[in-house]
Amino acid sequence: MKNALVLGGTGMLKGLVLKLLDEHFRVFVVGRDAAKFSRLETMAGARAPYLTFMALDYHELGRLEQWVAHLQLMHGPLDVVVAWIHGEYTGVVETVDREVGLYRVSPWDLYHVQGIRASVSSEPKPAVAPNCRYHRVVLGYADVGSQTRWLHHEEIVQGVYDAVMKRRDAVVGTVEPYEGRPG
Ligand SMILES: NC(=O)c1ccc[n+]([C@@H]2O[C@H](COP(=O)([O-])OP(=O)(O)OC[C@H]3O[C@@H](n4cnc5c(N)ncnc54)[C@H](OP(=O)(O)O)[C@@H]3O)[C@@H](O)[C@H]2O)c1
């Protein structure tokens, strides 16, 4: 069984967690609110035994590091990490990469889900170890004729899922023109 970690998996990426369970991943989810996780657990139904939650603020890097080490000791190395991270950039991706690197030497895949601003940002990709295949998944907007709108959760989930299944970078929806994004 492969192991996946989804940071921020109790929000708009809930559907991705369920799809990964369907793909026979054991899925680890990080969030702060256990009630949100309970709802996800209910949605998982018979797949819930393969779902594990850790209530923590991922900006607390020491706690994140300890938990990622612990889960790998118990269940083996992570194969896939999906990171949807809020707020100031504080090195969450690098922390997870370092911890995974302690448990595996073979290649693994990290999907960094980012908002549309990433499409116009010159921020370099995080410095990750050579065995980490870093993929950027940028969430854009939907262009529906004369109007634009933000993506629905199902569209976001499908776009991230496709990126994971095809092991590639992706733009979900469109990011151009940047000025065309919904207000
Ligand atoms: N391009 C687009 O169309 C686009 C892009 C981005 C967002 N959106 C929309 O915007 C809405 C709001 O986005 P959102 O990101 O706020 O919602 P979200 O994905 O629904 O929630 C964020 C997720 O991250 C977790 N989280 C947040 N901060 C955390 C922290 N410090 N430590 C650990 N976990 C943390 C949350 O759990 P806890 O609260 O339990 O910590 C939750 O699981 C989305 O529902 C989506 O519809 C659209």
Coordinates of C-alpha atoms and ligand atoms in Angstrom, one line a residue:
M1 CA 0.0 0.0 0.0
K2 CA 1.4 3.5 -0.9
N3 CA 1.4 6.4 1.6
A4 CA 0.1 9.9 0.8
L5 CA 0.2 13.0 3.0
V6 CA -2.2 15.8 2.2
L7 CA -1.5 19.1 4.0
G8 CA -4.8 21.0 4.1
G9 CA -6.8 17.9 3.1
T10 CA -9.9 18.7 5.1
G11 CA -10.9 21.7 3.0
M12 CA -11.4 22.0 -0.7
L13 CA -9.1 19.0 -1.2
K14 CA -11.4 16.6 0.6
G15 CA -12.4 15.0 -2.7
L16 CA -8.8 14.4 -3.5
V17 CA -8.3 12.5 -0.2
L18 CA -11.3 10.3 -1.1
K19 CA -9.9 9.7 -4.6
L20 CA -6.5 8.7 -3.2
L21 CA -8.2 6.2 -0.8
D22 CA -10.0 4.8 -3.9
E23 CA -6.5 4.4 -5.5
H24 CA -5.5 2.3 -2.4
F25 CA -3.3 4.9 -0.8
R26 CA -3.1 5.1 3.0
V27 CA -3.8 8.8 3.4
F28 CA -2.5 11.1 6.2
V29 CA -4.2 14.4 6.6
V30 CA -3.1 17.5 8.5
G31 CA -5.4 20.3 9.7
R32 CA -6.1 22.1 12.9
D33 CA -9.8 21.4 13.3
A34 CA -10.7 17.8 14.3
A35 CA -14.4 18.5 13.5
K36 CA -13.6 19.1 9.8
F37 CA -11.7 15.8 9.8
S38 CA -14.7 13.9 11.3
R39 CA -16.8 15.0 8.4
L40 CA -14.2 13.7 6.0
E41 CA -14.0 10.5 7.9
T42 CA -17.7 10.0 7.6
M43 CA -17.5 10.7 3.8
A44 CA -14.7 8.0 3.6
G45 CA -17.1 5.4 5.0
A46 CA -15.6 1.9 4.6
R47 CA -12.3 3.5 3.5
A48 CA -11.9 5.4 6.9
P49 CA -9.5 2.8 8.4
Y50 CA -6.9 3.9 5.9
L51 CA -7.3 7.6 6.8
T52 CA -5.3 9.2 9.6
F53 CA -5.5 12.7 10.9
M54 CA -3.1 14.8 12.8
A55 CA -4.4 18.0 14.3
L56 CA -1.6 20.5 14.1
D57 CA -0.6 23.9 12.7
Y58 CA 1.8 23.0 9.9
H59 CA 3.6 26.3 10.5
E60 CA 4.8 24.7 13.8
L61 CA 7.7 23.0 11.9
G62 CA 9.0 21.1 14.9
R63 CA 5.7 19.3 15.5
L64 CA 5.2 18.7 11.8
E65 CA 8.7 17.2 11.5
Q66 CA 8.0 14.9 14.5
W67 CA 4.7 13.7 13.2
V68 CA 6.0 13.0 9.6
A69 CA 8.9 11.0 11.1
H70 CA 6.5 9.1 13.4
L71 CA 4.0 8.2 10.6
Q72 CA 6.9 6.9 8.4
L73 CA 8.3 4.8 11.3
M74 CA 4.9 3.2 11.7
H75 CA 3.8 2.9 8.1
G76 CA 6.9 3.2 5.9
P77 CA 8.0 6.1 3.7
L78 CA 5.7 8.5 2.1
D79 CA 5.3 8.1 -1.7
V80 CA 3.2 11.2 -2.4
V81 CA 2.8 14.6 -0.6
V82 CA 0.2 17.2 -1.6
A83 CA 0.7 20.5 0.0
W84 CA -1.9 23.2 0.1
I85 CA -0.4 25.7 2.4
H86 CA -1.9 28.9 3.7
G87 CA -0.2 32.1 4.9
E88 CA 3.3 33.2 5.0
Y89 CA 5.8 30.9 3.4
T90 CA 7.6 29.3 6.4
G91 CA 9.5 26.3 5.0
V92 CA 6.8 23.7 5.3
V93 CA 7.7 22.1 2.0
E94 CA 11.4 21.9 2.8
T95 CA 10.6 20.4 6.3
V96 CA 8.5 17.6 4.8
D97 CA 11.1 17.0 2.1
R98 CA 13.8 16.7 4.7
E99 CA 11.8 14.2 6.7
V100 CA 10.9 12.1 3.8
G101 CA 14.5 12.1 2.7
L102 CA 15.4 10.4 6.0
Y103 CA 13.3 7.4 5.2
R104 CA 13.7 6.9 1.5
V105 CA 16.3 7.2 -1.2
S106 CA 14.2 6.3 -4.2
P107 CA 12.2 9.1 -6.0
W108 CA 8.9 10.3 -4.6
D109 CA 6.5 13.1 -5.7
L110 CA 5.6 16.3 -4.0
Y111 CA 2.7 18.4 -5.4
H112 CA 2.7 22.0 -4.3
V113 CA -0.7 23.4 -4.8
Q114 CA -0.7 27.2 -5.2
G115 CA -3.0 30.0 -6.0
I116 CA -3.0 32.0 -9.2
R117 CA -0.4 34.5 -7.8
A118 CA 2.2 31.7 -8.3
S119 CA 1.7 32.1 -12.1
V120 CA 3.1 35.7 -12.0
S121 CA 5.5 35.2 -9.2
S122 CA 9.3 34.9 -9.7
E123 CA 9.6 33.0 -6.5
P124 CA 12.0 30.1 -7.1
K125 CA 10.9 26.5 -6.3
P126 CA 11.8 25.4 -2.9
A127 CA 15.2 23.7 -2.5
V128 CA 14.4 20.0 -2.3
A129 CA 16.5 16.9 -2.3
P130 CA 17.4 15.3 -5.6
N131 CA 15.0 12.3 -5.1
C132 CA 12.0 14.7 -4.5
R133 CA 10.2 15.2 -7.8
Y134 CA 8.7 18.7 -7.1
H135 CA 5.5 19.5 -9.1
R136 CA 3.7 22.8 -9.0
V137 CA 0.0 22.8 -9.4
V138 CA -1.4 26.3 -10.0
L139 CA -5.1 27.0 -9.4
G140 CA -6.4 29.4 -12.0
Y141 CA -9.9 30.4 -12.9
A142 CA -12.7 29.3 -15.2
D143 CA -13.4 31.3 -18.4
V144 CA -17.0 30.8 -19.1
G145 CA -17.7 32.8 -22.2
S146 CA -18.2 36.4 -21.3
Q147 CA -17.5 35.8 -17.6
T148 CA -14.8 34.3 -15.4
R149 CA -15.3 32.6 -12.1
W150 CA -13.1 30.9 -9.5
L151 CA -12.9 27.1 -9.8
H152 CA -15.4 24.8 -8.1
H153 CA -14.0 22.3 -5.6
E154 CA -14.7 19.4 -8.0
E155 CA -12.6 21.1 -10.7
I156 CA -9.8 21.8 -8.3
V157 CA -9.9 18.2 -7.0
Q158 CA -9.9 16.7 -10.5
G159 CA -7.0 18.9 -11.7
V160 CA -4.9 18.0 -8.7
Y161 CA -5.8 14.4 -9.0
D162 CA -4.8 14.3 -12.7
A163 CA -1.5 15.9 -11.9
V164 CA -0.9 13.2 -9.2
M165 CA -1.9 10.4 -11.5
K166 CA 0.2 11.7 -14.4
R167 CA 3.1 12.8 -12.2
R168 CA 3.3 16.3 -13.7
D169 CA 3.0 20.0 -13.1
A170 CA -0.4 21.4 -13.9
V171 CA -2.4 24.6 -14.3
V172 CA -6.0 23.9 -13.3
G173 CA -8.4 26.2 -15.3
T174 CA -6.6 29.1 -16.8
V175 CA -4.2 31.7 -15.5
E176 CA -4.1 34.0 -18.5
P177 CA -4.7 36.8 -18.6
Y178 CA -3.9 37.3 -15.0
E179 CA -6.0 40.5 -15.1
G180 CA -9.0 38.5 -16.3
R181 CA -9.3 36.7 -12.9
P182 CA -12.5 37.2 -11.0
G183 CA -12.6 40.0 -8.5
Ligands
LIG1 N1 -8.3 29.4 -8.1 C1 -9.3 29.1 -7.4 O1 -10.4 28.9 -8.0 C2 -9.2 28.9 -5.9 C3 -7.9 28.9 -5.3 C4 -7.9 28.8 -3.9 C5 -9.0 28.7 -3.2 N2 -10.2 28.8 -3.8 C6 -11.5 28.8 -3.0 O2 -11.3 29.4 -1.8 C7 -11.9 28.7 -0.7 C8 -11.1 28.9 0.5 O3 -9.8 28.4 0.4 P1 -9.1 27.8 1.6 O4 -7.8 27.4 1.3 O5 -9.3 28.8 2.8 O6 -10.0 26.6 2.0 P2 -9.9 25.1 2.2 O7 -9.0 24.4 1.3 O8 -11.3 24.8 2.2 O9 -9.2 25.1 3.7 C9 -7.8 25.1 3.9 C10 -7.3 23.7 4.4 O10 -6.0 23.9 5.0 C11 -6.1 23.6 6.4 N3 -5.2 24.6 7.1 C12 -5.3 26.0 6.9 N4 -4.3 26.5 7.6 C13 -3.7 25.5 8.3 C14 -2.6 25.5 9.2 N5 -2.0 26.6 9.6 N6 -2.2 24.3 9.7 C15 -2.8 23.2 9.3 N7 -3.8 23.1 8.4 C16 -4.3 24.3 7.9 C17 -7.5 23.7 6.8 O11 -7.8 22.9 7.9 P3 -8.1 23.6 9.4 O12 -8.9 24.8 9.2 O13 -8.6 22.5 10.2 O14 -6.7 24.0 9.9 C18 -8.2 23.1 5.5 O15 -8.0 21.7 5.5 C19 -11.9 27.2 -1.2 O16 -12.9 26.5 -0.7 C20 -12.0 27.4 -2.7 O17 -13.3 27.3 -3.1 C21 -10.3 28.9 -5.1

